[in-house]
PDB file of C-alpha atoms and ligand atoms in Angstrom:
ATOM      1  CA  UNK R   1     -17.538 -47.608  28.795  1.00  0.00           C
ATOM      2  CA  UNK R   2     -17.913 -50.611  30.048  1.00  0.00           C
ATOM      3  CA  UNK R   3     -21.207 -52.793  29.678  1.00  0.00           C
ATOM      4  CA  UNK R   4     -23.271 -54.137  32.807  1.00  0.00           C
ATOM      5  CA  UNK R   5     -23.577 -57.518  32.964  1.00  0.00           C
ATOM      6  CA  UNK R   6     -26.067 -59.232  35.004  1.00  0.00           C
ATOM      7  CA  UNK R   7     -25.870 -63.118  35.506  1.00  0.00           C
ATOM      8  CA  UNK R   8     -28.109 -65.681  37.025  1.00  0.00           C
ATOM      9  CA  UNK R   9     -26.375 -68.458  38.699  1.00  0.00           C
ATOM     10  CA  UNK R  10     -29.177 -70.827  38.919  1.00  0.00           C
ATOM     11  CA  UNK R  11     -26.679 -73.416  41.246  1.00  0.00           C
ATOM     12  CA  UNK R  12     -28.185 -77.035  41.080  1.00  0.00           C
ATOM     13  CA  UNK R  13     -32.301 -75.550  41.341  1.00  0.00           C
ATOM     14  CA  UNK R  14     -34.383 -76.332  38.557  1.00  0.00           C
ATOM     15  CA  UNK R  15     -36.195 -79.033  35.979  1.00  0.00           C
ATOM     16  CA  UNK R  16     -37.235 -78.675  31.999  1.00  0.00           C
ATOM     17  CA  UNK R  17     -40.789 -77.167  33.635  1.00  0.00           C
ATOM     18  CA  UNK R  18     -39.002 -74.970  36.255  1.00  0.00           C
ATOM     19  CA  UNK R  19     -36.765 -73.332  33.777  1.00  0.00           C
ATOM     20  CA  UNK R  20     -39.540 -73.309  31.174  1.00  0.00           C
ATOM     21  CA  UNK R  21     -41.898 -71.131  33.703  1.00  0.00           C
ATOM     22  CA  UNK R  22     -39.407 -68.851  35.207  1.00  0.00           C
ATOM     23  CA  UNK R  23     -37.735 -67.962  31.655  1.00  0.00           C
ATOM     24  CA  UNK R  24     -41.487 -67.080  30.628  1.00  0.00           C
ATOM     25  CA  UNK R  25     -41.953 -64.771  33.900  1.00  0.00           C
ATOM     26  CA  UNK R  26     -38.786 -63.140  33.196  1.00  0.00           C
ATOM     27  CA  UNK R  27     -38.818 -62.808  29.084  1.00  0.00           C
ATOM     28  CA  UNK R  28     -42.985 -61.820  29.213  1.00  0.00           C
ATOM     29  CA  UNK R  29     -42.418 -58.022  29.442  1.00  0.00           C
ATOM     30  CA  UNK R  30     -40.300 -56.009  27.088  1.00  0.00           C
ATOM     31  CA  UNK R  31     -36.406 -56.404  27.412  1.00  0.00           C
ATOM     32  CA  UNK R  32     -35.816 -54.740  31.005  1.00  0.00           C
ATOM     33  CA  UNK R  33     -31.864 -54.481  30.868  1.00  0.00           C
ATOM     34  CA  UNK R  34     -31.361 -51.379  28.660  1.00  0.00           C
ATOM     35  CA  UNK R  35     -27.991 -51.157  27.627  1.00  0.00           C
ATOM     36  CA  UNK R  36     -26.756 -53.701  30.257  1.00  0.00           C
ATOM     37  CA  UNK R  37     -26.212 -57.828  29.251  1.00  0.00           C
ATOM     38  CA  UNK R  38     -28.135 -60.625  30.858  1.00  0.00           C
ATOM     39  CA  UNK R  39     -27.007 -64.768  31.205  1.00  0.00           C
ATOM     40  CA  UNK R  40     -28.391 -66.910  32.948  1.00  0.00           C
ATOM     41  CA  UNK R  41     -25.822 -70.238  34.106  1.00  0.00           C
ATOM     42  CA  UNK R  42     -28.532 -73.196  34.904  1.00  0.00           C
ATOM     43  CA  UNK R  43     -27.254 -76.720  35.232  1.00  0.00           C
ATOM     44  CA  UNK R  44     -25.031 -78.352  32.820  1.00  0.00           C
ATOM     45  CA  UNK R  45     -27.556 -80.947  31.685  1.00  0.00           C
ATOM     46  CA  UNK R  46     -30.653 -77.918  31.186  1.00  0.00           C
ATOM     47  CA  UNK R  47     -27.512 -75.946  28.483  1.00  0.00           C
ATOM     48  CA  UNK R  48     -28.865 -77.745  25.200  1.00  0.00           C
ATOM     49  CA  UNK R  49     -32.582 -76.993  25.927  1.00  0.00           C
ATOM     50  CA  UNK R  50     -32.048 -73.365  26.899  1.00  0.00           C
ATOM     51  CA  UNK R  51     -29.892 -72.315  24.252  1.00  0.00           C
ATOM     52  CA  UNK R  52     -32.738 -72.891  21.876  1.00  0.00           C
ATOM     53  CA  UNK R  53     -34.687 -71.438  23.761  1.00  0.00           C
ATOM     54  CA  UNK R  54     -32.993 -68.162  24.129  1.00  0.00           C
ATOM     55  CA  UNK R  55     -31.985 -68.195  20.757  1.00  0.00           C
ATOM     56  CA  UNK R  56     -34.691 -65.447  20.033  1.00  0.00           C
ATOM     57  CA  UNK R  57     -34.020 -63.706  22.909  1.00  0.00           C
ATOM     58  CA  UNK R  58     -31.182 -61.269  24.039  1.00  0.00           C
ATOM     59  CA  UNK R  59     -29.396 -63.436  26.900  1.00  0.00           C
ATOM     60  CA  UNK R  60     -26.375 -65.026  26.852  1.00  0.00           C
ATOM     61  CA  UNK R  61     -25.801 -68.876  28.481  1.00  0.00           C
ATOM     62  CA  UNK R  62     -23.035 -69.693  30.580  1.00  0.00           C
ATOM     63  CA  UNK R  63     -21.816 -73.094  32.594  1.00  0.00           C
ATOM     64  CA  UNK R  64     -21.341 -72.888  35.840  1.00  0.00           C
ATOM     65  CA  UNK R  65     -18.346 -74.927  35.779  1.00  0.00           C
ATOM     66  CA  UNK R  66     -16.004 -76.504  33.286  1.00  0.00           C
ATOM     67  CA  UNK R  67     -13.332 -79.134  33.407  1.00  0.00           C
ATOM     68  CA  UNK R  68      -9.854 -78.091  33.441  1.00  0.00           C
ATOM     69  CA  UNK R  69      -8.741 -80.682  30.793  1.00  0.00           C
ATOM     70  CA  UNK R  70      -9.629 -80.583  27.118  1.00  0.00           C
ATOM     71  CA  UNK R  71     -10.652 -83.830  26.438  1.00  0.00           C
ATOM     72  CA  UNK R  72     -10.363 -87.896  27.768  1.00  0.00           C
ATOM     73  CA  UNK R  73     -10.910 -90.062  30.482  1.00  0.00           C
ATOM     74  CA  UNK R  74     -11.884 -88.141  32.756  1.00  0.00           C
ATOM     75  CA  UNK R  75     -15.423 -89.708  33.635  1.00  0.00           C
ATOM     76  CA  UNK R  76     -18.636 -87.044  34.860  1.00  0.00           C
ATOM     77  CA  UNK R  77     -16.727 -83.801  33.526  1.00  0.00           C
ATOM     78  CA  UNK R  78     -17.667 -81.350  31.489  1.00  0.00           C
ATOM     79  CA  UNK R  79     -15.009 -79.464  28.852  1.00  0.00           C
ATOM     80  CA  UNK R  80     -14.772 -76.408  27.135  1.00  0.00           C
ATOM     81  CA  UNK R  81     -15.448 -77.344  23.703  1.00  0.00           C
ATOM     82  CA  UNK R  82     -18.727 -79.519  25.141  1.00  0.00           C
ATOM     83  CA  UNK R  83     -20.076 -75.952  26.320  1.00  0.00           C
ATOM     84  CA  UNK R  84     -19.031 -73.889  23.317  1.00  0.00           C
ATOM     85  CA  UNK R  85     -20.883 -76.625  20.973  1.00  0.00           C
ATOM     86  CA  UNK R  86     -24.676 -76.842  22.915  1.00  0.00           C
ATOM     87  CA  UNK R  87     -24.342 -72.691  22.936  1.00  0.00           C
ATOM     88  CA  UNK R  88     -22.589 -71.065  25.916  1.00  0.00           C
ATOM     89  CA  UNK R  89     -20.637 -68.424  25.368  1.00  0.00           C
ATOM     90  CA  UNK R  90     -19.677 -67.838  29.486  1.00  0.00           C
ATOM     91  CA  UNK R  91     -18.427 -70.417  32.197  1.00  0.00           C
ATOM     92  CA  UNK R  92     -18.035 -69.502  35.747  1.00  0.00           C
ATOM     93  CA  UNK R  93     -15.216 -70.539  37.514  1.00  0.00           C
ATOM     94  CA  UNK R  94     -13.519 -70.466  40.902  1.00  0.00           C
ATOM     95  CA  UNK R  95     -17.313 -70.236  42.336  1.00  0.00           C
ATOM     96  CA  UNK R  96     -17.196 -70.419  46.522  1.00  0.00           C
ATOM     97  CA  UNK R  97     -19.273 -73.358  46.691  1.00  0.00           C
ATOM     98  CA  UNK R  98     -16.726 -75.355  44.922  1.00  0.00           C
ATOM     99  CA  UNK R  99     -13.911 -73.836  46.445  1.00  0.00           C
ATOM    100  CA  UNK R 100     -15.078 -74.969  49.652  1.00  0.00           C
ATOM    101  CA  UNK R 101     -17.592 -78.001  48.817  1.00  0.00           C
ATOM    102  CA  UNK R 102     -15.281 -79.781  45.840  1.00  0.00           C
ATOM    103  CA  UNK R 103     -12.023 -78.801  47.038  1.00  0.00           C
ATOM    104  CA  UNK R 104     -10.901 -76.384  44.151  1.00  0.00           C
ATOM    105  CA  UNK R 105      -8.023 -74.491  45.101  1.00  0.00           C
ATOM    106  CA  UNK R 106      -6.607 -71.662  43.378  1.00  0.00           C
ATOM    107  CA  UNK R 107      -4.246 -73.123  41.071  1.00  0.00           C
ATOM    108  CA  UNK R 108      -7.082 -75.873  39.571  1.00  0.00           C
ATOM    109  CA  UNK R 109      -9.021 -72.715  39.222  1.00  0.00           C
ATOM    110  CA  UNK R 110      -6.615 -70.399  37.061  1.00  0.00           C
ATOM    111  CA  UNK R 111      -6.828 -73.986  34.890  1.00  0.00           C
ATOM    112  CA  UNK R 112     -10.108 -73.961  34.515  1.00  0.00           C
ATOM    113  CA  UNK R 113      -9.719 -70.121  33.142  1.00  0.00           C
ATOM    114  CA  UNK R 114      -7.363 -71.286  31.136  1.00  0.00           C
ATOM    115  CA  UNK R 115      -9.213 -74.218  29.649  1.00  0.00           C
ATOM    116  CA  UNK R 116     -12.639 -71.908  28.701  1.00  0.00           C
ATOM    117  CA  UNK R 117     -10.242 -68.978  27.121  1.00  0.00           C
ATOM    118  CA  UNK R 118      -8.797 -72.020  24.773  1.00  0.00           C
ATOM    119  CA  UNK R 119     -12.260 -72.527  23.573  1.00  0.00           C
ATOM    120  CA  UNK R 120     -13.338 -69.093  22.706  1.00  0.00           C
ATOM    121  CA  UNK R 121     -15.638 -68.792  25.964  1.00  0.00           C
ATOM    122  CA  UNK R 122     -15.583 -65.939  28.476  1.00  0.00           C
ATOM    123  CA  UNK R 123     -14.688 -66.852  32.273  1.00  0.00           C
ATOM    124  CA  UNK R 124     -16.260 -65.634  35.048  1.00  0.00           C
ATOM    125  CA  UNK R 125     -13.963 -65.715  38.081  1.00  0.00           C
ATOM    126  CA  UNK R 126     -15.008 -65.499  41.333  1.00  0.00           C
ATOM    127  CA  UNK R 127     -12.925 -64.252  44.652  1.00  0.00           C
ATOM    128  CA  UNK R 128     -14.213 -63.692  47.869  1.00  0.00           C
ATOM    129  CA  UNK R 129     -13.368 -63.998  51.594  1.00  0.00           C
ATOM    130  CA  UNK R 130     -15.063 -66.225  54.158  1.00  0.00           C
ATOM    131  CA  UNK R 131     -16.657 -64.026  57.681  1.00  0.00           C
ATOM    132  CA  UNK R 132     -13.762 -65.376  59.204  1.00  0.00           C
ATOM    133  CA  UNK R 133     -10.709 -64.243  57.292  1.00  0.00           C
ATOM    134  CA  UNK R 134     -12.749 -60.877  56.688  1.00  0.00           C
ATOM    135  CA  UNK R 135     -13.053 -60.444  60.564  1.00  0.00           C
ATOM    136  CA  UNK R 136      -9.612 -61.097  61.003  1.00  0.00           C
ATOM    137  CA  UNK R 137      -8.384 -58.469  58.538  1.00  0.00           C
ATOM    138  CA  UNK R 138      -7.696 -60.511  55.598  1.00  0.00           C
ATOM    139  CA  UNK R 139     -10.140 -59.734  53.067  1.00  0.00           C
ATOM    140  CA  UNK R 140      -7.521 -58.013  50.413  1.00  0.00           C
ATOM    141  CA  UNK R 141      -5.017 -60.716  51.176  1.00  0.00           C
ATOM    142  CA  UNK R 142      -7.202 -63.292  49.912  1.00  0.00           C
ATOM    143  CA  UNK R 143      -8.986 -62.128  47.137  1.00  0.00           C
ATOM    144  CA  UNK R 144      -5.739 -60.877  45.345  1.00  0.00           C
ATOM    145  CA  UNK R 145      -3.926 -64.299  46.430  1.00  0.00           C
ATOM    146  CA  UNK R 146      -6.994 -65.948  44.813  1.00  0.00           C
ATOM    147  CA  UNK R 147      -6.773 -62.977  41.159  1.00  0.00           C
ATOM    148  CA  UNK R 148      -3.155 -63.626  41.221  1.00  0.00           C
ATOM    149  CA  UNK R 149      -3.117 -67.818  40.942  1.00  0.00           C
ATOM    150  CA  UNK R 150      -4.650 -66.452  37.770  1.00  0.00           C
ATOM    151  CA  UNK R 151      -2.971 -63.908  36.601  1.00  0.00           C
ATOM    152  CA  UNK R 152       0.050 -66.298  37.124  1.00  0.00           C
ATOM    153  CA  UNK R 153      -1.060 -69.085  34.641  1.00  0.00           C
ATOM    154  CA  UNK R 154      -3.032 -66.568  32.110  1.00  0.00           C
ATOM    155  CA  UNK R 155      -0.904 -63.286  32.562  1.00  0.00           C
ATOM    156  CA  UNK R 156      -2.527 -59.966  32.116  1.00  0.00           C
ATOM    157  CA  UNK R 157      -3.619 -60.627  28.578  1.00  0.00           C
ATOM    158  CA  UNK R 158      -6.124 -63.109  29.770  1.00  0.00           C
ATOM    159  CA  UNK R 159      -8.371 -60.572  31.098  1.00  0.00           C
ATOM    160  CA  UNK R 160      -9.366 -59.116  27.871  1.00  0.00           C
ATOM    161  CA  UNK R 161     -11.967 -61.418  27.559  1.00  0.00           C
ATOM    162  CA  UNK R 162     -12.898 -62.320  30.819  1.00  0.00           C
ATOM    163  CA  UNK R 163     -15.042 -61.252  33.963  1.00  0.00           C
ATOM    164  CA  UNK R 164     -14.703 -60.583  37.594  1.00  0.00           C
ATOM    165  CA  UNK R 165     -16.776 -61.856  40.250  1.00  0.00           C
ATOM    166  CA  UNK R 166     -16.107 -60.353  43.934  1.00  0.00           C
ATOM    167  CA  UNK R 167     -18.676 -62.642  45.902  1.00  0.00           C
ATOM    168  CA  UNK R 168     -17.935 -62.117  49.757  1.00  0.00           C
ATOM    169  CA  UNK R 169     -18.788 -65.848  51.080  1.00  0.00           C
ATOM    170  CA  UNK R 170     -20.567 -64.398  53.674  1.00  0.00           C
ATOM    171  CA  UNK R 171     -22.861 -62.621  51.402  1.00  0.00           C
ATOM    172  CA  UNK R 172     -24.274 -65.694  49.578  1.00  0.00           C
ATOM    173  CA  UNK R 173     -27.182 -67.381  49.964  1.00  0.00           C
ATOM    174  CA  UNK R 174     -27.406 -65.379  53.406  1.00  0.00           C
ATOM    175  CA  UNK R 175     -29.782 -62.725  52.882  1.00  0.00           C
ATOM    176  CA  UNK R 176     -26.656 -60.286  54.468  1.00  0.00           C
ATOM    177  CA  UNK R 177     -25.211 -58.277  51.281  1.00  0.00           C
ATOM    178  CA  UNK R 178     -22.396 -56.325  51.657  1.00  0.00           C
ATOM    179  CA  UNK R 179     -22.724 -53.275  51.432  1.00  0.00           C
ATOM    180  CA  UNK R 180     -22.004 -50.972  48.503  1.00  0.00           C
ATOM    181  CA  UNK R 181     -19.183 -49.020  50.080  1.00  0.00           C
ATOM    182  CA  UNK R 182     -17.640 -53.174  51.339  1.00  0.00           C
ATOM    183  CA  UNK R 183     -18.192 -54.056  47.297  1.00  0.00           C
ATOM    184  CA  UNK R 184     -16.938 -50.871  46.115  1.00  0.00           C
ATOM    185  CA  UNK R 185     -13.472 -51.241  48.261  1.00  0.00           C
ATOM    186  CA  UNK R 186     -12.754 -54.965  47.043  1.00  0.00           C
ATOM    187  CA  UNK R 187     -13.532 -54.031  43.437  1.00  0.00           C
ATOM    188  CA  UNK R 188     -11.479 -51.054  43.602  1.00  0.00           C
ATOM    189  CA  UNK R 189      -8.188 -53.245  44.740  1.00  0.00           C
ATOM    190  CA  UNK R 190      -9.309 -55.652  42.672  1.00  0.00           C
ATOM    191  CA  UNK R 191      -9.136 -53.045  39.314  1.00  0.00           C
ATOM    192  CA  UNK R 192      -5.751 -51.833  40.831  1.00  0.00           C
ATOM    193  CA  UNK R 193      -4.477 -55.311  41.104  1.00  0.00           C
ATOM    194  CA  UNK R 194      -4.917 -55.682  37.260  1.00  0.00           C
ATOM    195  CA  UNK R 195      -4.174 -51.583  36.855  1.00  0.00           C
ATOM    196  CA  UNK R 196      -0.996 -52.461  38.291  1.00  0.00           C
ATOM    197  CA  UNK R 197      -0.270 -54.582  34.480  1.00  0.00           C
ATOM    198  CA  UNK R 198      -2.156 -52.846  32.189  1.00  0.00           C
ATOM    199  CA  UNK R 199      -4.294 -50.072  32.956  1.00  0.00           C
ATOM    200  CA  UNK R 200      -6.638 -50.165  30.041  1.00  0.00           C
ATOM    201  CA  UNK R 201      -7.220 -53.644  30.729  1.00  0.00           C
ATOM    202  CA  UNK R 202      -8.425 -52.465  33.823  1.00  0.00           C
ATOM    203  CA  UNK R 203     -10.227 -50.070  33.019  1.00  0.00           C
ATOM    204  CA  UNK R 204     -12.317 -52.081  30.765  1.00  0.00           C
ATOM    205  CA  UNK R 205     -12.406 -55.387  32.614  1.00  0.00           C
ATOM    206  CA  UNK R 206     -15.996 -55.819  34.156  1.00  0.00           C
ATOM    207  CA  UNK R 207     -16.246 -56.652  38.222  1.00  0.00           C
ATOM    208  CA  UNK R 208     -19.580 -58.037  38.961  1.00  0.00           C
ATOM    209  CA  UNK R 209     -20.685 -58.263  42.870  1.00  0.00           C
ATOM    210  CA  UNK R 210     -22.483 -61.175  44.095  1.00  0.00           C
ATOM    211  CA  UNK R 211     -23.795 -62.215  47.520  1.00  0.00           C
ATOM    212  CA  UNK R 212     -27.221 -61.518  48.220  1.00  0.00           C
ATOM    213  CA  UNK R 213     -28.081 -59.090  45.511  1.00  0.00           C
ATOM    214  CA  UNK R 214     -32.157 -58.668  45.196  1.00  0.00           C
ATOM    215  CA  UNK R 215     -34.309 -55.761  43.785  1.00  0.00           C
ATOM    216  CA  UNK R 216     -34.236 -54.061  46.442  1.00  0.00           C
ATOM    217  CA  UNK R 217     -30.162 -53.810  46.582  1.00  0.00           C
ATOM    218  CA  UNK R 218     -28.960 -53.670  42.909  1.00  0.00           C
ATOM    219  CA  UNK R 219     -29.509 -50.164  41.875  1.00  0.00           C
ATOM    220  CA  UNK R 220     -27.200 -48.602  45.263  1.00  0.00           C
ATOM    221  CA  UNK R 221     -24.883 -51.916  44.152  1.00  0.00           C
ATOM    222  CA  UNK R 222     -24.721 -51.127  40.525  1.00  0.00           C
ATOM    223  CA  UNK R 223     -24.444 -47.369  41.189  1.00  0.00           C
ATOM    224  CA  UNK R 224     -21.089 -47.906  42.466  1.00  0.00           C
ATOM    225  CA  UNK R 225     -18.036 -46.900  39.924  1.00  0.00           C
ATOM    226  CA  UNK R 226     -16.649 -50.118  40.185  1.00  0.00           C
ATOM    227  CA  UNK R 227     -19.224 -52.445  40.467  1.00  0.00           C
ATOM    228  CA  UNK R 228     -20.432 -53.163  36.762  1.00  0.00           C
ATOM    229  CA  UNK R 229     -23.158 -55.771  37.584  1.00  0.00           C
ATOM    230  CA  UNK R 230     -24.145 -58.695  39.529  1.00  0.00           C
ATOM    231  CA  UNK R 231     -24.073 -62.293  39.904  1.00  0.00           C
ATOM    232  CA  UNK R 232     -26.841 -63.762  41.242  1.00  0.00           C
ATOM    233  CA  UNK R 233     -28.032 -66.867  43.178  1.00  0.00           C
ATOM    234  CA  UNK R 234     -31.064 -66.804  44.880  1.00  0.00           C
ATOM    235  CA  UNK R 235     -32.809 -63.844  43.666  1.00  0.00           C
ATOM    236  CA  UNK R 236     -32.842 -65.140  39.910  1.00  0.00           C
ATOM    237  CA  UNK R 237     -34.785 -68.456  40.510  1.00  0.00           C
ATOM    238  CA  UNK R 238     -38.170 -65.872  40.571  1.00  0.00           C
ATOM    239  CA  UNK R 239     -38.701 -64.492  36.927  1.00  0.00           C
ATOM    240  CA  UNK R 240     -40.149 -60.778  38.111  1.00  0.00           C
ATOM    241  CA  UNK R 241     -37.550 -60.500  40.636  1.00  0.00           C
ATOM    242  CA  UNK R 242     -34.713 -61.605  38.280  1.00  0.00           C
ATOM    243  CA  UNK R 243     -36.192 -58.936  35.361  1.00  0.00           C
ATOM    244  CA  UNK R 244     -36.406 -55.734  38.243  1.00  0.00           C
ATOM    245  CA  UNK R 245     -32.282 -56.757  39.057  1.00  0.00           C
ATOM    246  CA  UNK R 246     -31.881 -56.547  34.897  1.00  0.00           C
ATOM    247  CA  UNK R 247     -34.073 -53.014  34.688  1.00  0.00           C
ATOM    248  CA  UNK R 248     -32.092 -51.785  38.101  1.00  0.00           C
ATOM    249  CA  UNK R 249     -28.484 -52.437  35.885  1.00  0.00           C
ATOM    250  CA  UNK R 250     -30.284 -50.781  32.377  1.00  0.00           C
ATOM    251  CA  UNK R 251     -30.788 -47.555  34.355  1.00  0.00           C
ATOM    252  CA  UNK R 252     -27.504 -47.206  34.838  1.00  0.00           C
ATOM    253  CA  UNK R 253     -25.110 -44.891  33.190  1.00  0.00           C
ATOM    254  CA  UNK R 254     -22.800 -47.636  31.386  1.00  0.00           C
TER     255      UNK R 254
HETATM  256  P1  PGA V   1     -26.962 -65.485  46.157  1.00  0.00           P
HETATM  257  O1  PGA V   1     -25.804 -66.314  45.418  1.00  0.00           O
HETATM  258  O2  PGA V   1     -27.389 -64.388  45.226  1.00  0.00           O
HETATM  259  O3  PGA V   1     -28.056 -66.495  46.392  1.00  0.00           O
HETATM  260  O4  PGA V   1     -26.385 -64.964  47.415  1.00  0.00           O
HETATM  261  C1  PGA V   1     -24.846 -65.680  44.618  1.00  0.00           C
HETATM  262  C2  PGA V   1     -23.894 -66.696  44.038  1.00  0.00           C
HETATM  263  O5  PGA V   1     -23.537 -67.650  44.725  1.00  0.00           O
HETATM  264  O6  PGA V   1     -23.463 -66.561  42.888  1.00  0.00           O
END
């Protein structure tokens, strides 16, 4: 069966004394994920310090973004290899933010999958619709436009090693989740979309949900057959609230 995964995109929040504090709130108690996998993806330049850090401790680092190109003049990126050597084992890529903020479109995004496979690291890739397309009917349409840029460049065989993220725009940072039975929908065409190739891939690929996911939401979220974890924002900048999103995903049946 698949294993939950539970991320913490820490976006561009933090300092050495943040990070230091929250990973101590969070890491105090005993391991709270079970069975389930925890990373946490803080800024590039915090990587170094946290791998050491976490060395000792059962969660995984990930970027949240990687350069496209392997290496060169290609001043203020960041490349594959650079992450694999300071200790990350996931990037995320194709995040909404810079989609719409930095102007990545889908095709620089199924490069950047690309470019973190080719160094051995796992790629998180996240889809989602803005309120707008969903109100007008055009959730599916975009989030398999935006899985098949990348399924294009990497063909099916990239998704053995690699993660979904369906992350409804609206949902993020908004306090407004979608709800289980909206998550569960997306994933499910989402699974098909790569069923449609290879069905053990799919059956095996994980599809984390993101947008708004707190304490308070994860266990209905996770409970869902094709929702195999969460990536989140907000709620993982506070240590206790971060660890009772972990326990919510190790009660699950994985
Ligand atoms: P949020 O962000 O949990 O703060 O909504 C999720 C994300 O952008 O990954």
């Amino acid at each position: 069966m698949r294993r939950l995964l539970v991320a913490g995109n820490w976006k561009m929040h933090g300092s050495r004394a943040e990070n230091a504090a929250l990973l101590d709130a969070f890491l105090r108690a005993e391991p709270p994920a079970g069975d389930a996998e925890v990373l946490v993806c803080p800024p590039f330049v915090y990587l170094h310090e946290l791998a050491r850090q976490l060395r000792e401790n059962d969660v995984a680092l990930g970027a949240q973004d990687v350069c496209a190109e392997p290496v060169g003049a290609h001043t203020g990126e960041v490349s594959a290899a650079m992450l694999r050597d300071v200790g990350c084992t996931y990037v995320i890529v194709g995040h909404s933010e810079r989609r719409a903020l930095y102007g990545e479109d889908d095709q620089l995004v199924a490069r950047k999958f690309v470019a973190a496979q080719r160094e051995r690291l796992v790629p998180i890739l996240c889809v989602g619709e803005t309120l707008d397309e969903r109100e007008s009917g055009r959730t599916a349409e975009v989030v398999l436009r935006q899985l098949d840029a990348v399924l294009e460049l990497a063909g099916v065989e990239g998704f053995r090693d690699a993660v979904l993220a369906y992350e409804p725009v609206w949902a993020i940072g908004t306090g407004k989740n979608a709800t289980s039975a909206q998550a569960q929908e997306v994933h499910a065409l989402l699974r098909a979309r790569i069923a449609a190739k290879d069905a053990n891939m799919a059956a095996c690929l994980r599809i984390l949900y993101g947008g708004s996911v707190k304490a308070a939401n994860a266990a209905e979220l996770f409970a869902m057959p094709d929702v195999d974890g969460g990536l989140v924002g907000g709620a993982s900048l506070n240590g206790e609230e971060f660890r009772r999103i972990c326990g919510a995903a190790g009660k699950q049946e994985t």
